[in-house]
PDB file of C-alpha atoms in Angstrom:
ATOM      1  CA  UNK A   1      -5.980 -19.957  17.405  1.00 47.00           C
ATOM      2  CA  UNK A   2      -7.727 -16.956  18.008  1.00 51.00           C
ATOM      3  CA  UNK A   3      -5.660 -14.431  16.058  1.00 54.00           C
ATOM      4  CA  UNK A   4      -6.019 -16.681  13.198  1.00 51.00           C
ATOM      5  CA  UNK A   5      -9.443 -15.572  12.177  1.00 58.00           C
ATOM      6  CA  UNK A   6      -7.984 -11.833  12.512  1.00 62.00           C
ATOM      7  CA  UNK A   7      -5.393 -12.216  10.126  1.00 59.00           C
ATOM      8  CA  UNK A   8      -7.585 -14.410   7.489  1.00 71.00           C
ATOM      9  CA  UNK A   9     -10.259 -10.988   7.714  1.00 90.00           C
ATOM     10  CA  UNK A  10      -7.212  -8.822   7.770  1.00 88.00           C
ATOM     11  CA  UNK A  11      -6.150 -10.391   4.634  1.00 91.00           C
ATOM     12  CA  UNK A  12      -9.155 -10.225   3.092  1.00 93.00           C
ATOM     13  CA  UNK A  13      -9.754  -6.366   3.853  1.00 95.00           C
ATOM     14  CA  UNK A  14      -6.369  -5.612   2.172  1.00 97.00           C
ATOM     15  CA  UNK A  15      -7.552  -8.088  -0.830  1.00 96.00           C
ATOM     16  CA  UNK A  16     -10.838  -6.061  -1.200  1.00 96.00           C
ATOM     17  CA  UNK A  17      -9.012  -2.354  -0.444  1.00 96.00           C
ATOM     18  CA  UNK A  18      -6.675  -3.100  -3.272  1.00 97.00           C
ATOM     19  CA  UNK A  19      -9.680  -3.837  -6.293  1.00 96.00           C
ATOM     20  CA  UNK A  20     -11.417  -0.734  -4.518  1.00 96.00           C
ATOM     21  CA  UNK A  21      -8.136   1.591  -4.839  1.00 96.00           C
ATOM     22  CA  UNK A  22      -8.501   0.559  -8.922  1.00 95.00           C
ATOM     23  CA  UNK A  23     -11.740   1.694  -9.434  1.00 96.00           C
ATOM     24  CA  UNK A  24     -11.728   5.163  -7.823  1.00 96.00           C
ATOM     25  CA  UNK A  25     -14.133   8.241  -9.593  1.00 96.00           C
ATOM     26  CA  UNK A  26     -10.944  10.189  -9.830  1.00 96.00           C
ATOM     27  CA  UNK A  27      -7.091   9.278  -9.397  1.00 94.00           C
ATOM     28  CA  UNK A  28      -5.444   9.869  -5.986  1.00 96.00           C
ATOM     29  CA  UNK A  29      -2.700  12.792  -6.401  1.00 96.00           C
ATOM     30  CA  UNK A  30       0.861  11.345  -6.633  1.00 95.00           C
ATOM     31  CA  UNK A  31       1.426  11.411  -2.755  1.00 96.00           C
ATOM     32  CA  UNK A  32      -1.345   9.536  -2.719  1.00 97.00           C
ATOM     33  CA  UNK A  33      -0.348   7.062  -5.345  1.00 97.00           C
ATOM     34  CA  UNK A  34       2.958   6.898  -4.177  1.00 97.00           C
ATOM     35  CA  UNK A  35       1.289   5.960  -0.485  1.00 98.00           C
ATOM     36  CA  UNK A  36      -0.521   3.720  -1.765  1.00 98.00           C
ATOM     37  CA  UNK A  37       2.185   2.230  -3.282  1.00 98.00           C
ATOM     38  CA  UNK A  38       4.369   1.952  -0.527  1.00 98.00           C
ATOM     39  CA  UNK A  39       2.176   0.542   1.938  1.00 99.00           C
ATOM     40  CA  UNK A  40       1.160  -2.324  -0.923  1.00 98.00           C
ATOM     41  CA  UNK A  41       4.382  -3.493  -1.320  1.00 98.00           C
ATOM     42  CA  UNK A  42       5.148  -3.054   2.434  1.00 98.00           C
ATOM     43  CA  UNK A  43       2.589  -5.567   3.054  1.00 98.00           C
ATOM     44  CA  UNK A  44       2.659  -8.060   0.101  1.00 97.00           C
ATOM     45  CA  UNK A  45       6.986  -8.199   0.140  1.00 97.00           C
ATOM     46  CA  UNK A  46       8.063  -6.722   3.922  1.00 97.00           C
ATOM     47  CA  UNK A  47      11.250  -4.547   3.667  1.00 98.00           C
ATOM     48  CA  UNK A  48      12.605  -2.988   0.216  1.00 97.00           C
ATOM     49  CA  UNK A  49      15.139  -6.104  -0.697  1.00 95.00           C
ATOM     50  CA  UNK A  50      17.015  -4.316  -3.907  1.00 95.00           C
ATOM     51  CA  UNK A  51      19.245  -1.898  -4.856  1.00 97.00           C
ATOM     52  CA  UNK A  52      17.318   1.687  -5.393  1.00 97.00           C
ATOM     53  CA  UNK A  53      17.551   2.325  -8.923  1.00 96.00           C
ATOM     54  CA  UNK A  54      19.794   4.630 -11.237  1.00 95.00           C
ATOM     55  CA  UNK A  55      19.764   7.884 -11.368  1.00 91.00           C
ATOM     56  CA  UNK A  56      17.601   7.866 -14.887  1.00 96.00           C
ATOM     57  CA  UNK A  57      14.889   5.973 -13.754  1.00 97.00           C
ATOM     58  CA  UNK A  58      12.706   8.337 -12.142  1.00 96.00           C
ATOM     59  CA  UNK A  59      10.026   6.406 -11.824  1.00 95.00           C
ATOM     60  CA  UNK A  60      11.804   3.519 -10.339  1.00 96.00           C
ATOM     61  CA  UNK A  61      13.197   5.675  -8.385  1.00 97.00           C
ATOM     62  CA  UNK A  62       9.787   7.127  -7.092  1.00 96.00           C
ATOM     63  CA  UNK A  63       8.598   3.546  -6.249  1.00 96.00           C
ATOM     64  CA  UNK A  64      11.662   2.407  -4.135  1.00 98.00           C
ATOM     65  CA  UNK A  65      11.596   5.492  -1.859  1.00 98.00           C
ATOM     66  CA  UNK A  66       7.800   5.237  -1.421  1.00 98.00           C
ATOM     67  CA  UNK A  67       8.750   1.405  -0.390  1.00 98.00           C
ATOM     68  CA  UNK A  68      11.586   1.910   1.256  1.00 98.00           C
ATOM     69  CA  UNK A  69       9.618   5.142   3.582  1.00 98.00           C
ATOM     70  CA  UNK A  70       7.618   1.816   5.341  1.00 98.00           C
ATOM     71  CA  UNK A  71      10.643  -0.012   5.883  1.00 98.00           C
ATOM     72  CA  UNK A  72      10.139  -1.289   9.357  1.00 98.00           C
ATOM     73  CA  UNK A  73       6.357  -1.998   9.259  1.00 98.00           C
ATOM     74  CA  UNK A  74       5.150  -5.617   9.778  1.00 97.00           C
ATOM     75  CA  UNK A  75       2.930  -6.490   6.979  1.00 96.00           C
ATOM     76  CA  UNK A  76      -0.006  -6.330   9.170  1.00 95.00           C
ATOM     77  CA  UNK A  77       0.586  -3.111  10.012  1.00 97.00           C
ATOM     78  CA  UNK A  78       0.944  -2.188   6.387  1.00 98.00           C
ATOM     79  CA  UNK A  79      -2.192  -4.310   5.595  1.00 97.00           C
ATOM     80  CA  UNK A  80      -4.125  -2.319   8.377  1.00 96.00           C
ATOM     81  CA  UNK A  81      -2.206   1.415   6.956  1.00 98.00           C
ATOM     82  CA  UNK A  82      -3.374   0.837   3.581  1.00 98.00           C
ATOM     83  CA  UNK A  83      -6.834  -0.667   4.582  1.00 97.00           C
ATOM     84  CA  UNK A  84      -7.001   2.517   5.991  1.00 97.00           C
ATOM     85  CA  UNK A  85      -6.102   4.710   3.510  1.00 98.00           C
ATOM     86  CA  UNK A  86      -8.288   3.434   0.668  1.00 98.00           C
ATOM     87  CA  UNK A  87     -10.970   3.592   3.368  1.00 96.00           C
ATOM     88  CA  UNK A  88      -9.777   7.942   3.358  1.00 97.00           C
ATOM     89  CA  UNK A  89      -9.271   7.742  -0.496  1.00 98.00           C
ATOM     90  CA  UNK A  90     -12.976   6.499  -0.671  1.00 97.00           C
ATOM     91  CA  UNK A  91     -14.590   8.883   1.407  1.00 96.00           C
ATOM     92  CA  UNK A  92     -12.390  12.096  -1.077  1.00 97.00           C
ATOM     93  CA  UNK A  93     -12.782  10.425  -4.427  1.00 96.00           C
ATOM     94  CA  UNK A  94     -16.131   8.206  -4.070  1.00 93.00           C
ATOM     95  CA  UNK A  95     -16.421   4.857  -6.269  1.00 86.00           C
TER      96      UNK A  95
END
């Protein structure tokens, strides 16, 4: 029962991290975004689960390796990586 209350704050973190990451002074540079990215879908879908797109969709493309470069991480972990990150992305970008 006790780890219950962690994940419900954990959850909530990640909730809050990802309105903050929208409303950033400046955009994050693409290795940033593409971070960012990764670790969301990471945590809100667990392992890539499609195809990686063709070879004309470059952004597609972008999106499934940046996904796909987590592969392995629970989605707490990737809750906690991206908490984390838009905690960094604060501190170089302000709000």
């Amino acid at each position: 029962l006790g780890a219950l209350p962690a994940l419900h704050s954990r959850a909530e973190a990640f909730e809050k991290a990802a309105e903050e990451v929208k409303v950033l002074r400046q955009r994050p540079d693409q290795g940033e975004m593409s971070a960012i990215y990764g670790l969301y879908k990471q945590a809100t879908a667990g392992d890539v689960n499609m195809e990686r797109p063709g070879i004309f969709d470059f952004i597609g493309k972008a999106k499934w390796d940046a996904w796909n470069a987590k592969k392995g991480l629970s989605k707490e972990e990737a809750m906690a990586a991206y908490v984390e990150l838009v905690e960094k992305l604060k501190e170089k970008y302000g709000m």
